[in-house]
Coordinates of C-alpha atoms and ligand atoms in Angstrom, one line a residue:
M219 CA 212.1 141.7 225.0
K220 CA 212.0 137.9 225.6
F221 CA 214.0 135.9 223.2
L222 CA 212.9 132.3 222.4
T223 CA 215.2 129.7 220.9
I224 CA 214.3 128.9 217.3
Q225 CA 212.9 125.6 218.4
E226 CA 210.7 127.2 221.1
A227 CA 209.5 129.8 218.5
M228 CA 208.5 127.0 216.1
D229 CA 206.8 125.1 218.9
K230 CA 204.6 128.1 219.5
E231 CA 203.4 127.6 215.8
K232 CA 202.0 131.2 215.5
G233 CA 202.1 134.7 216.8
T234 CA 204.8 137.3 217.2
V235 CA 208.2 136.0 218.5
S236 CA 211.7 137.3 218.9
V237 CA 214.7 135.1 218.2
R238 CA 218.4 135.7 217.9
G239 CA 221.1 133.8 216.1
W240 CA 223.5 133.7 213.2
V241 CA 222.8 133.9 209.5
Y242 CA 223.0 130.4 208.1
R243 CA 222.0 131.1 204.5
E244 CA 220.9 134.2 202.6
R245 CA 219.2 134.7 199.3
K246 CA 218.1 138.2 198.2
S247 CA 216.1 139.7 195.3
N248 CA 214.8 143.2 194.6
K249 CA 211.7 142.7 196.7
Y250 CA 212.5 140.0 199.2
A251 CA 215.4 138.7 201.3
F252 CA 215.2 135.1 202.6
I253 CA 217.6 134.9 205.5
V254 CA 217.8 131.5 207.2
I255 CA 219.1 131.9 210.8
R256 CA 220.4 129.2 213.1
D257 CA 220.9 128.8 216.8
H258 CA 221.8 125.7 218.8
S259 CA 218.3 124.4 218.5
N260 CA 217.3 124.6 214.8
I261 CA 217.2 126.8 211.7
L262 CA 214.4 129.2 210.7
Q263 CA 213.7 131.0 207.4
C264 CA 213.1 134.7 207.9
V265 CA 211.4 136.6 205.1
F266 CA 212.1 140.3 204.7
T267 CA 209.6 142.1 202.4
K268 CA 210.9 145.4 201.1
E269 CA 207.5 147.1 200.9
E270 CA 206.5 146.3 204.4
L271 CA 209.7 147.3 206.2
P272 CA 211.3 150.7 207.1
E273 CA 214.0 151.5 204.5
K274 CA 216.8 151.1 207.1
T275 CA 215.7 147.6 208.1
W276 CA 215.6 146.6 204.4
E277 CA 219.0 148.1 203.7
N278 CA 220.5 146.2 206.7
A279 CA 218.9 142.9 205.6
K280 CA 220.4 143.4 202.1
R281 CA 223.9 143.7 203.7
L282 CA 223.7 140.6 205.8
L283 CA 226.3 137.9 205.0
M284 CA 226.6 134.4 206.4
E285 CA 227.3 134.2 210.1
S286 CA 226.3 137.8 210.8
S287 CA 224.7 137.9 214.3
V288 CA 221.1 139.2 214.5
K289 CA 218.1 139.7 216.6
I290 CA 214.8 139.4 214.8
T291 CA 211.2 139.9 215.7
G292 CA 208.3 138.8 213.4
D293 CA 205.3 136.6 212.9
I294 CA 205.9 132.9 212.8
K295 CA 203.8 130.4 210.8
K296 CA 204.0 126.9 209.4
D297 CA 205.3 126.7 205.8
E298 CA 205.9 123.4 204.2
R299 CA 208.3 124.9 201.7
A300 CA 210.6 126.4 204.3
P301 CA 213.8 124.4 205.3
S302 CA 212.6 123.6 208.8
G303 CA 208.8 123.8 208.1
Y304 CA 208.3 127.3 209.6
E305 CA 208.7 130.8 208.3
L306 CA 209.1 134.1 210.1
Q307 CA 207.6 137.3 208.5
V308 CA 210.1 139.9 209.8
K309 CA 208.9 143.1 211.4
D310 CA 212.1 144.2 213.1
L311 CA 215.8 143.4 212.7
E312 CA 218.8 144.4 214.9
V313 CA 222.1 143.5 213.5
V314 CA 224.5 142.8 216.3
Q315 CA 227.5 142.3 214.0
F316 CA 227.8 142.4 210.2
A317 CA 230.1 139.4 209.5
E318 CA 233.0 139.6 207.0
P319 CA 232.7 137.3 204.0
Y320 CA 232.7 133.8 205.5
P321 CA 235.6 131.6 204.4
I322 CA 233.6 128.4 204.4
T323 CA 230.9 128.2 201.7
K324 CA 230.7 124.7 200.4
D325 CA 232.7 121.8 198.8
F326 CA 235.8 122.3 200.8
S327 CA 238.4 119.6 201.4
P328 CA 238.4 117.9 204.8
E329 CA 241.8 119.4 205.6
F330 CA 240.5 123.0 204.9
L331 CA 237.6 122.3 207.2
L332 CA 240.1 121.1 209.9
D333 CA 242.1 124.3 209.4
K334 CA 238.9 126.3 210.0
R335 CA 237.7 124.1 212.7
H336 CA 237.1 127.0 215.1
L337 CA 234.4 128.1 212.6
W338 CA 233.4 124.7 211.1
I339 CA 232.4 123.7 214.7
R340 CA 229.2 125.8 214.0
S341 CA 228.2 123.6 211.1
R342 CA 225.1 121.6 211.5
K343 CA 227.1 118.4 211.1
I344 CA 229.6 119.1 213.9
T345 CA 226.9 120.6 216.1
A346 CA 224.9 117.4 215.7
V347 CA 227.9 115.3 216.6
M348 CA 228.7 117.4 219.7
K349 CA 225.1 117.0 220.9
I350 CA 225.3 113.2 220.4
R351 CA 228.6 113.2 222.2
H352 CA 227.0 115.1 225.1
T353 CA 224.4 112.3 225.4
I354 CA 227.0 109.6 225.1
V355 CA 229.2 111.1 227.9
G356 CA 226.1 111.5 230.1
A357 CA 225.0 108.0 229.4
I358 CA 228.3 106.6 230.5
H359 CA 228.1 108.4 233.8
E360 CA 224.5 107.3 234.3
F361 CA 225.2 103.7 233.4
F362 CA 228.0 103.2 236.0
R363 CA 226.4 105.4 238.7
K364 CA 223.1 103.5 238.5
R365 CA 225.1 100.3 239.0
G366 CA 226.9 101.4 242.1
Y367 CA 230.3 102.3 240.6
F368 CA 232.2 105.2 242.1
E369 CA 233.9 107.8 239.9
F370 CA 237.7 107.7 240.4
D371 CA 240.1 110.1 238.8
P372 CA 243.6 108.9 237.9
P373 CA 246.8 111.0 237.5
I374 CA 247.5 112.2 234.0
F375 CA 251.2 112.6 234.5
Q376 CA 252.5 109.0 235.0
P377 CA 256.0 107.7 235.5
S378 CA 255.7 104.6 233.3
Q379 CA 253.8 103.0 230.5
C380 CA 250.7 100.9 230.5
E381 CA 250.1 100.2 226.8
G382 CA 253.5 99.9 225.3
G383 CA 256.5 102.3 225.3
S384 CA 256.2 103.1 221.6
T385 CA 253.2 105.4 221.9
L386 CA 254.2 107.3 225.0
F387 CA 254.2 111.1 225.1
E388 CA 257.1 112.3 227.1
V389 CA 256.7 115.5 229.1
K390 CA 259.4 117.6 230.8
Y391 CA 258.6 117.4 234.5
F392 CA 260.7 119.9 236.5
N393 CA 264.2 118.4 236.2
D394 CA 262.8 115.0 235.3
K395 CA 260.4 113.5 232.8
V396 CA 257.1 111.8 232.9
Y397 CA 254.5 110.5 230.4
L398 CA 251.0 111.5 229.6
S399 CA 248.4 108.9 230.6
Q400 CA 247.8 106.1 228.1
S401 CA 245.2 104.6 230.4
W402 CA 244.0 104.9 234.0
Q403 CA 244.3 101.2 234.5
L404 CA 247.3 100.7 236.8
Y405 CA 245.9 103.3 239.2
A406 CA 242.4 101.9 238.9
E407 CA 243.7 98.6 240.0
A408 CA 245.0 100.3 243.2
A409 CA 241.6 102.0 243.8
V410 CA 239.4 98.9 243.5
F411 CA 240.9 97.6 246.7
A412 CA 239.2 100.7 248.3
L413 CA 236.1 101.3 246.3
G414 CA 235.3 97.9 244.8
K415 CA 233.7 99.1 241.5
I416 CA 234.9 102.3 239.8
Y417 CA 234.7 104.1 236.5
D418 CA 236.1 107.3 234.9
M419 CA 236.3 109.2 231.7
S420 CA 239.5 111.1 231.1
P421 CA 241.9 112.4 228.5
T422 CA 244.2 109.8 227.1
F423 CA 247.3 110.3 225.0
R424 CA 249.0 108.1 222.5
A425 CA 251.7 109.1 220.1
E426 CA 250.1 107.0 217.3
K427 CA 252.3 107.2 214.2
S428 CA 249.5 105.7 212.1
K429 CA 247.4 108.0 210.0
T430 CA 244.2 106.0 210.1
S431 CA 240.6 107.2 210.3
R432 CA 240.5 105.6 213.8
H433 CA 243.4 107.0 215.7
L434 CA 243.8 110.2 217.6
A435 CA 246.8 111.4 219.6
E436 CA 244.5 112.8 222.3
F437 CA 241.2 111.0 223.0
W438 CA 238.8 110.3 225.9
M439 CA 238.7 106.9 227.3
A440 CA 235.8 105.7 229.5
E441 CA 237.2 103.0 231.7
M442 CA 235.9 100.7 234.5
E443 CA 237.5 98.4 236.9
A444 CA 235.9 96.0 239.4
A445 CA 237.3 93.8 242.1
W446 CA 236.2 90.1 242.1
M447 CA 235.0 90.4 238.5
Q448 CA 236.2 87.9 235.9
L449 CA 236.2 87.8 232.1
D450 CA 232.8 86.3 231.5
E451 CA 231.2 89.0 233.7
V452 CA 233.2 92.0 232.5
T453 CA 232.4 91.4 228.8
E454 CA 228.6 91.5 229.7
V455 CA 229.1 94.8 231.4
A456 CA 230.7 96.2 228.2
K457 CA 227.8 94.9 226.1
D458 CA 225.2 96.4 228.4
E459 CA 227.1 99.7 228.4
V460 CA 227.2 100.0 224.6
R461 CA 223.5 99.0 224.3
F462 CA 222.6 101.6 227.0
I463 CA 224.5 104.3 225.2
I464 CA 222.8 103.6 221.9
K465 CA 219.4 103.6 223.6
E466 CA 220.1 107.0 225.2
V467 CA 221.1 108.5 221.8
L468 CA 218.0 107.1 220.2
K469 CA 215.9 108.6 223.0
H470 CA 217.5 112.1 222.9
N471 CA 219.1 112.7 219.5
K472 CA 216.8 111.5 216.7
K473 CA 216.9 115.0 215.1
D474 CA 220.7 115.1 215.2
L475 CA 220.9 111.6 213.7
E476 CA 218.7 112.8 210.9
V477 CA 221.0 115.8 210.3
L478 CA 223.9 113.3 210.0
K479 CA 221.7 111.0 207.8
R480 CA 222.4 108.1 210.1
D481 CA 220.3 105.0 209.6
I482 CA 218.1 105.0 212.7
K483 CA 216.7 101.5 212.0
I484 CA 220.2 100.0 212.2
L485 CA 220.9 101.7 215.6
E486 CA 217.6 100.4 216.9
H487 CA 218.7 97.0 215.9
Y488 CA 222.1 97.4 217.8
A489 CA 220.2 98.7 220.8
K490 CA 218.2 95.6 221.4
E491 CA 220.1 92.6 220.0
D492 CA 222.3 90.3 221.9
Y493 CA 226.0 90.6 221.1
P494 CA 227.9 87.4 220.6
T495 CA 231.1 86.5 222.4
I496 CA 233.6 84.4 220.5
K497 CA 237.2 83.3 221.1
Y498 CA 240.0 84.7 218.9
A499 CA 240.5 81.2 217.6
E500 CA 236.9 81.1 216.4
A501 CA 237.3 84.5 214.8
L502 CA 240.3 83.2 212.8
K503 CA 238.1 80.3 211.6
I504 CA 235.5 82.8 210.3
I505 CA 237.9 85.1 208.5
N506 CA 239.9 82.2 207.1
E507 CA 237.1 79.9 206.1
K508 CA 234.4 82.3 205.1
Y509 CA 236.4 85.1 203.8
G510 CA 239.4 83.2 202.4
M511 CA 242.0 85.0 204.5
K512 CA 245.1 83.3 205.9
V513 CA 245.7 84.7 209.4
P514 CA 247.7 82.3 211.6
F515 CA 247.3 82.0 215.4
G516 CA 249.5 84.6 217.0
K517 CA 248.8 87.5 214.7
D518 CA 246.8 90.5 216.0
L519 CA 243.7 91.2 214.1
R520 CA 244.0 94.1 211.7
T521 CA 241.1 96.4 210.8
I522 CA 240.2 94.5 207.6
E523 CA 240.0 91.3 209.6
E524 CA 237.9 92.9 212.4
A525 CA 235.7 94.4 209.7
K526 CA 235.0 90.9 208.3
I527 CA 234.2 89.5 211.7
S528 CA 231.6 92.2 212.4
E529 CA 230.2 91.9 208.9
H530 CA 229.6 88.2 209.6
F531 CA 227.6 89.0 212.8
G532 CA 226.1 92.4 211.9
V533 CA 226.1 93.6 215.5
P534 CA 229.0 94.4 217.9
V535 CA 231.0 91.3 218.7
V536 CA 233.2 90.5 221.7
V537 CA 236.3 88.6 220.8
T538 CA 238.2 87.0 223.8
H539 CA 241.4 85.0 224.3
Y540 CA 243.8 86.7 222.0
P541 CA 247.3 85.3 221.9
T542 CA 249.2 86.0 225.1
E543 CA 252.4 86.6 223.3
I544 CA 251.1 89.8 221.6
M545 CA 249.1 91.1 224.6
G546 CA 250.1 93.7 227.3
F547 CA 252.1 92.5 230.3
Y548 CA 249.1 92.6 232.6
K549 CA 246.8 90.3 230.6
P550 CA 247.0 86.9 232.3
P551 CA 247.5 83.6 230.4
S552 CA 244.5 81.3 230.8
K553 CA 245.1 78.3 233.0
E554 CA 243.7 75.9 230.4
N555 CA 245.8 77.2 227.6
P556 CA 248.6 79.7 228.5
E557 CA 248.9 80.7 224.8
E558 CA 245.6 82.4 225.2
A559 CA 245.1 85.5 227.4
L560 CA 242.0 86.3 229.5
C561 CA 241.3 89.5 227.5
F562 CA 238.8 90.9 225.1
D563 CA 238.0 93.5 222.5
M564 CA 234.6 94.6 221.3
I565 CA 234.4 95.1 217.6
A566 CA 231.7 97.4 216.2
P567 CA 230.0 96.7 212.9
E568 CA 230.1 98.7 209.6
G569 CA 233.9 98.7 209.7
Y570 CA 234.1 100.8 212.9
C571 CA 236.2 98.0 214.4
E572 CA 237.6 98.0 218.0
I573 CA 235.6 100.2 220.3
V574 CA 236.4 98.5 223.7
G575 CA 239.5 96.7 225.0
G576 CA 239.8 95.0 228.4
S577 CA 240.9 92.0 230.4
E578 CA 241.2 90.2 233.7
R579 CA 244.4 91.4 235.4
S580 CA 247.4 89.2 236.0
L581 CA 248.0 88.4 239.7
D582 CA 251.4 86.8 238.9
V583 CA 254.2 89.2 239.7
K584 CA 256.9 87.0 238.3
N585 CA 255.1 86.5 234.9
M586 CA 254.4 90.3 234.6
G587 CA 258.1 91.1 235.5
D588 CA 259.4 88.7 232.8
R589 CA 257.0 90.2 230.2
L590 CA 258.0 93.7 231.0
K591 CA 261.7 92.8 230.7
A592 CA 261.0 91.2 227.4
Q593 CA 259.5 94.6 226.3
G594 CA 262.7 96.3 227.4
E595 CA 261.1 97.8 230.5
D596 CA 262.5 97.9 234.0
P597 CA 260.2 96.0 236.4
A598 CA 261.6 98.1 239.3
A599 CA 259.4 101.0 238.0
Y600 CA 256.3 98.8 238.7
E601 CA 257.1 97.9 242.3
W602 CA 254.2 99.9 243.6
Y603 CA 251.9 98.1 241.2
F604 CA 253.3 94.7 242.2
D605 CA 252.5 95.6 245.9
L606 CA 248.8 95.4 244.9
R607 CA 249.4 91.6 244.4
K608 CA 250.9 91.3 247.9
F609 CA 248.3 92.7 250.2
G610 CA 245.0 91.0 249.8
S611 CA 245.2 90.4 246.0
V612 CA 241.9 89.3 244.5
P613 CA 240.8 88.6 240.9
H614 CA 239.7 91.8 239.1
S615 CA 239.0 93.0 235.6
G616 CA 238.3 96.2 233.6
Y617 CA 238.1 97.7 230.2
G618 CA 238.4 101.0 228.3
L619 CA 235.9 102.3 225.8
G620 CA 237.1 104.7 223.3
V621 CA 234.6 107.6 223.5
E622 CA 235.4 109.0 220.0
R623 CA 235.3 105.5 218.5
V624 CA 231.8 105.1 219.9
V625 CA 230.8 108.6 218.8
A626 CA 232.1 107.9 215.3
F627 CA 230.2 104.5 215.2
I628 CA 226.9 105.9 216.5
C629 CA 227.0 109.0 214.3
G630 CA 228.2 107.0 211.2
L631 CA 231.2 109.3 210.7
D632 CA 233.9 108.6 208.0
N633 CA 236.7 109.8 210.3
I634 CA 237.2 109.8 214.0
K635 CA 238.5 113.4 213.7
D636 CA 234.9 114.6 213.5
A637 CA 234.0 112.8 216.8
I638 CA 236.0 115.3 218.9
P639 CA 235.7 119.1 218.7
F640 CA 239.4 119.9 218.1
P641 CA 241.2 116.8 217.0
R642 CA 244.9 116.0 217.7
T643 CA 246.7 113.6 215.5
M644 CA 250.3 113.1 214.3
L645 CA 249.7 115.7 211.6
R646 CA 247.2 118.0 213.3
K647 CA 247.7 120.1 216.4
T648 CA 245.9 123.4 215.4
P649 CA 243.7 125.3 215.8
Ligands
4AD1128 O1 242.6 98.7 223.9 P1 243.2 99.8 224.7 O2 244.6 100.1 224.4 O3 243.1 99.3 226.2 C1 243.6 100.0 227.3 O4 244.2 101.0 227.3 C2 243.3 99.3 228.6 N1 244.4 99.7 229.6 C3 242.0 99.7 229.0 C4 241.5 99.1 230.3 O5 241.5 97.9 230.4 N2 241.2 99.9 231.3 O6 242.3 101.1 224.6 C5 241.0 101.0 224.9 C6 240.1 101.7 223.9 C7 240.2 101.0 222.5 O7 239.4 99.9 222.4 C8 239.8 102.1 221.6 O8 238.4 102.2 221.5 C9 240.3 103.3 222.3 O9 240.5 103.0 223.6 N3 241.6 103.8 221.7 C10 241.7 104.9 220.9 N4 240.8 105.7 220.4 C11 241.2 106.7 219.6 N5 242.5 106.9 219.3 C12 243.4 106.1 219.7 N6 244.7 106.3 219.4 C13 243.0 105.0 220.6 N7 243.7 104.0 221.2 C14 242.8 103.3 221.9
MG1129 MG1 243.1 97.5 222.2

């Protein structure tokens, strides 16, 4: 017997087909059983008619509970009233396993669904998100490979910090300790002297103590680094990348976006518009003058402020030249105004906030050493990194794109935890 996926069976439009899957919904009466089954491709209503079936088949159909696994043969036809527009008149049923009563029915709290994530992952919502995530990850590889970037994999055990000591995960390492990667960046800066333009996507770890809808303790960062590249160019790469990702999702995942009830029109708008670049100082002007806030120069932008900036523009916005004082040790002060750093964030609209962070890289060993010391770090641990500034140093830049932030934004999710199959946060490490 040849099994078709549910979508393939529906594409045939008529005739006898065999499909296999899991019971998604069941409704039974004395004469009929309406069993909706699902597989990865779609859902299909299967109608069991008592009078037309052997007694054993009818008895088995009556016993089916949600998530039972089944193989079904029958005649498929169009039916406007059926949930996916097709209906299968069942001729034969093989029950592979009768499921126990399913713990998830409806209207459960987000925490309960996270406790049952190993099962909830089968929901239409999470399945749709995972399919879109698949497209996004593929699009990132394609974007960089088409442009001549090499894939370069960094170590995940690292001896020192890149993005501040307060969010490091410490790991026992034989008789010593190391940290889980907060970013590939310092290693990428070594590799651009060999490969020129590189990218990667790898697991990234931050002991974020904040319980926001935007922070994970384990997430995937897609990063790029390029020799000779400066701020004005690297920001354009980031914009092109985000537009390309959105276009690919629109090309491959319309059905999944519909499952998620995501506004497709607005994504089409983001896929084709230009994204503005403004300086941090101009961003302050907008939030202070238009929105009546009082943010002084030198304060990092909080999510409510980022939300106002993106609301003002209605598309992703690149903000550059944040105050040097509050930026990482490797973000160089600009020559024109050393209080401003040659760095940028990309802020997504609809309150999704920062999705990309990047910068030019400082070439000034003394300045970086002083800033590390001011953070309580020992510059000696960065000797190897400072070597890169001594042997044919050239300007270079890079950025990191938060994969789950982009998944959440494109899917229109309320919480970043639904953008990754098994989320890890300060309060969640199971299942
Ligand atoms: O802005 P961040 O901290 O930049 C860096 O780590 C640079 N070293 C990257 C580089 O230049 N190569 O992080 C980059 C992006 C953020 O814009 C955000 O999208 C995401 O990573 N991100 C997180 N996503 C989920 N949970 C968290 N805790 C995140 N922290 C950062
Ligand atoms: Mg950042």
